[in-house]
């Protein structure tokens, strides 16, 4: 299943909290695309994902918006 969340314009910790809720729903083989623009979220979300062992990629899709793709194995 593909989950998407557009957190652009939302301030930390809201994108982080919503991401954690979706991560709990995910099953093996699912993908989650999250877009964020808040500097705190851009810094904190990858740290949390790395700490929890998720595989993810980050990509700037505009000057201030980062898209993170999270895959479950």
Coordinates of N, CA and C in Angstrom, one line a residue:
X1 N 0.8 -1.2 0.0 CA 0.0 0.0 0.0 C 0.9 1.2 0.0
X2 N 0.4 2.3 -0.6 CA 1.2 3.5 -0.7 C 0.4 4.5 0.2
X3 N 1.2 5.1 1.2 CA 0.6 6.1 2.1 C 1.3 7.4 1.7
X4 N 0.5 8.5 1.7 CA 1.0 9.8 1.4 C 0.6 10.8 2.5
X5 N 1.4 11.7 2.8 CA 1.1 12.8 3.7 C 1.8 14.1 3.3
X6 N 1.1 15.1 3.1 CA 1.6 16.4 2.8 C 1.6 17.3 4.0
X7 N 2.8 17.4 4.6 CA 3.0 18.2 5.8 C 3.6 19.5 5.5
X8 N 3.6 19.9 4.3 CA 4.2 21.3 4.0 C 3.3 22.3 4.6
X9 N 3.9 23.3 5.2 CA 3.2 24.4 5.9 C 2.9 24.1 7.3
X10 N 3.1 22.8 7.7 CA 2.8 22.5 9.1 C 4.1 22.5 9.9
X11 N 4.0 23.0 11.1 CA 5.2 23.2 12.0 C 5.4 21.9 12.8
X12 N 6.7 21.6 13.1 CA 7.1 20.5 14.0 C 6.5 20.8 15.4
X13 N 5.9 19.8 16.0 CA 6.1 18.4 15.8 C 4.9 17.7 15.1
X14 N 4.0 18.5 14.5 CA 2.8 17.9 13.9 C 3.2 16.9 12.8
X15 N 4.1 17.2 11.8 CA 4.4 16.2 10.8 C 5.0 14.9 11.4
X16 N 5.8 15.1 12.4 CA 6.5 14.0 13.1 C 5.4 13.1 13.7
X17 N 4.5 13.7 14.4 CA 3.4 12.9 15.1 C 2.6 12.2 14.1
X18 N 2.2 12.8 13.0 CA 1.3 12.2 12.0 C 2.1 11.1 11.3
X19 N 3.4 11.3 11.1 CA 4.2 10.3 10.4 C 4.3 9.0 11.3
X20 N 4.4 9.2 12.6 CA 4.5 8.0 13.5 C 3.2 7.2 13.5
X21 N 2.1 7.9 13.4 CA 0.8 7.2 13.3 C 0.7 6.4 12.1
X22 N 1.1 6.9 10.9 CA 1.1 6.2 9.7 C 2.1 5.0 9.7
X23 N 3.3 5.2 10.3 CA 4.3 4.2 10.3 C 3.7 3.0 11.1
X24 N 2.9 3.2 12.1 CA 2.4 2.1 12.9 C 1.4 1.3 12.1
X25 N 0.7 1.9 11.1 CA -0.3 1.2 10.2 C 0.4 0.4 9.2
X26 N 1.6 0.7 8.8 CA 2.3 0.1 7.7 C 2.6 -1.4 7.9
X27 N 2.6 -2.1 6.8 CA 2.9 -3.5 6.8 C 4.1 -3.7 5.9
X28 N 4.6 -4.9 5.9 CA 5.7 -5.3 5.0 C 5.4 -5.0 3.6
X29 N 6.3 -4.3 2.9 CA 6.1 -4.0 1.5 C 5.5 -2.6 1.2
X30 N 5.0 -2.0 2.2 CA 4.3 -0.7 2.1 C 5.3 0.4 1.9
X31 N 4.9 1.5 1.3 CA 5.7 2.7 1.0 C 5.0 3.9 1.6
X32 N 5.7 4.9 2.1 CA 5.2 6.1 2.7 C 5.9 7.3 2.1
X33 N 5.2 8.2 1.5 CA 5.8 9.4 0.9 C 5.3 10.6 1.8
X34 N 6.2 11.3 2.4 CA 5.9 12.4 3.2 C 6.6 13.7 2.7
X35 N 5.9 14.8 2.6 CA 6.5 16.0 2.1 C 6.4 17.0 3.3
X36 N 7.6 17.6 3.6 CA 7.7 18.5 4.7 C 8.5 19.8 4.3
X37 N 8.2 20.9 5.0 CA 8.9 22.1 4.7 C 9.4 22.8 5.9
X38 N 9.0 22.4 7.1 CA 9.5 23.0 8.3 C 10.9 22.6 8.6
X39 N 11.8 23.5 8.9 CA 13.2 23.2 9.2 C 13.4 22.2 10.3
X40 N 12.6 22.3 11.3 CA 12.7 21.4 12.4 C 12.3 19.9 12.0
X41 N 11.3 19.8 11.2 CA 10.9 18.5 10.7 C 11.9 17.9 9.8
X42 N 12.5 18.8 8.9 CA 13.5 18.3 7.9 C 14.7 17.8 8.7
X43 N 15.0 18.3 9.8 CA 16.1 17.8 10.6 C 15.7 16.6 11.5
X44 N 14.6 16.7 12.1 CA 14.2 15.7 13.1 C 13.7 14.3 12.5
X45 N 12.9 14.4 11.4 CA 12.3 13.2 10.9 C 13.4 12.2 10.4
X46 N 14.4 12.6 9.6 CA 15.4 11.6 9.2 C 16.2 11.1 10.4
X47 N 16.4 11.9 11.4 CA 17.1 11.4 12.6 C 16.3 10.2 13.3
X48 N 15.0 10.5 13.4 CA 14.1 9.5 14.0 C 14.0 8.2 13.2
X49 N 13.9 8.4 11.9 CA 13.8 7.2 11.0 C 15.1 6.4 11.1
X50 N 16.3 7.0 11.1 CA 17.6 6.4 11.2 C 17.6 5.6 12.5
X51 N 17.3 6.3 13.6 CA 17.3 5.7 14.9 C 16.4 4.5 15.0
X52 N 15.3 4.5 14.4 CA 14.4 3.3 14.4 C 14.6 2.3 13.3
X53 N 15.7 2.5 12.5 CA 16.1 1.5 11.5 C 15.3 1.4 10.2
X54 N 14.6 2.5 9.9 CA 13.8 2.5 8.6 C 14.8 2.8 7.5
X55 N 14.4 2.3 6.3 CA 15.1 2.6 5.1 C 14.4 3.7 4.4
X56 N 15.1 4.8 4.0 CA 14.4 5.9 3.4 C 15.3 6.7 2.5
X57 N 14.7 7.5 1.6 CA 15.5 8.4 0.8 C 14.9 9.8 0.9
X58 N 15.7 10.8 0.8 CA 15.3 12.2 0.9 C 15.6 12.8 -0.4
X59 N 14.7 13.7 -0.8 CA 14.8 14.4 -2.1 C 14.2 15.8 -2.0
X60 N 14.9 16.9 -2.4 CA 14.3 18.2 -2.4 C 13.5 18.3 -3.7
X61 N 12.2 18.6 -3.5 CA 11.3 18.7 -4.7 C 11.1 20.2 -5.1
X62 N 11.5 21.0 -4.2 CA 11.5 22.5 -4.4 C 12.6 23.1 -3.5
X63 N 12.7 24.3 -3.5 CA 13.8 25.0 -2.7 C 13.6 24.7 -1.2
X64 N 12.3 24.6 -0.8 CA 12.0 24.5 0.7 C 11.3 23.2 1.1
X65 N 11.0 22.4 0.1 CA 10.2 21.2 0.4 C 11.0 19.9 0.1
X66 N 11.0 19.1 1.2 CA 11.7 17.8 1.1 C 10.7 16.7 1.0
X67 N 10.9 15.7 0.2 CA 10.1 14.5 0.1 C 10.9 13.4 0.6
X68 N 10.3 12.6 1.6 CA 11.0 11.5 2.1 C 10.2 10.2 1.8
X69 N 10.8 9.2 1.2 CA 10.2 8.0 0.8 C 10.7 6.9 1.8
X70 N 9.7 6.3 2.5 CA 10.1 5.3 3.5 C 9.5 4.0 3.0
X71 N 10.4 3.0 3.1 CA 10.0 1.6 2.6 C 10.1 0.7 3.8
X72 N 9.1 -0.3 3.9 CA 9.2 -1.3 4.9 C 9.6 -2.6 4.2
X73 N 10.4 -3.4 4.9 CA 10.9 -4.7 4.3 C 10.0 -5.8 4.8

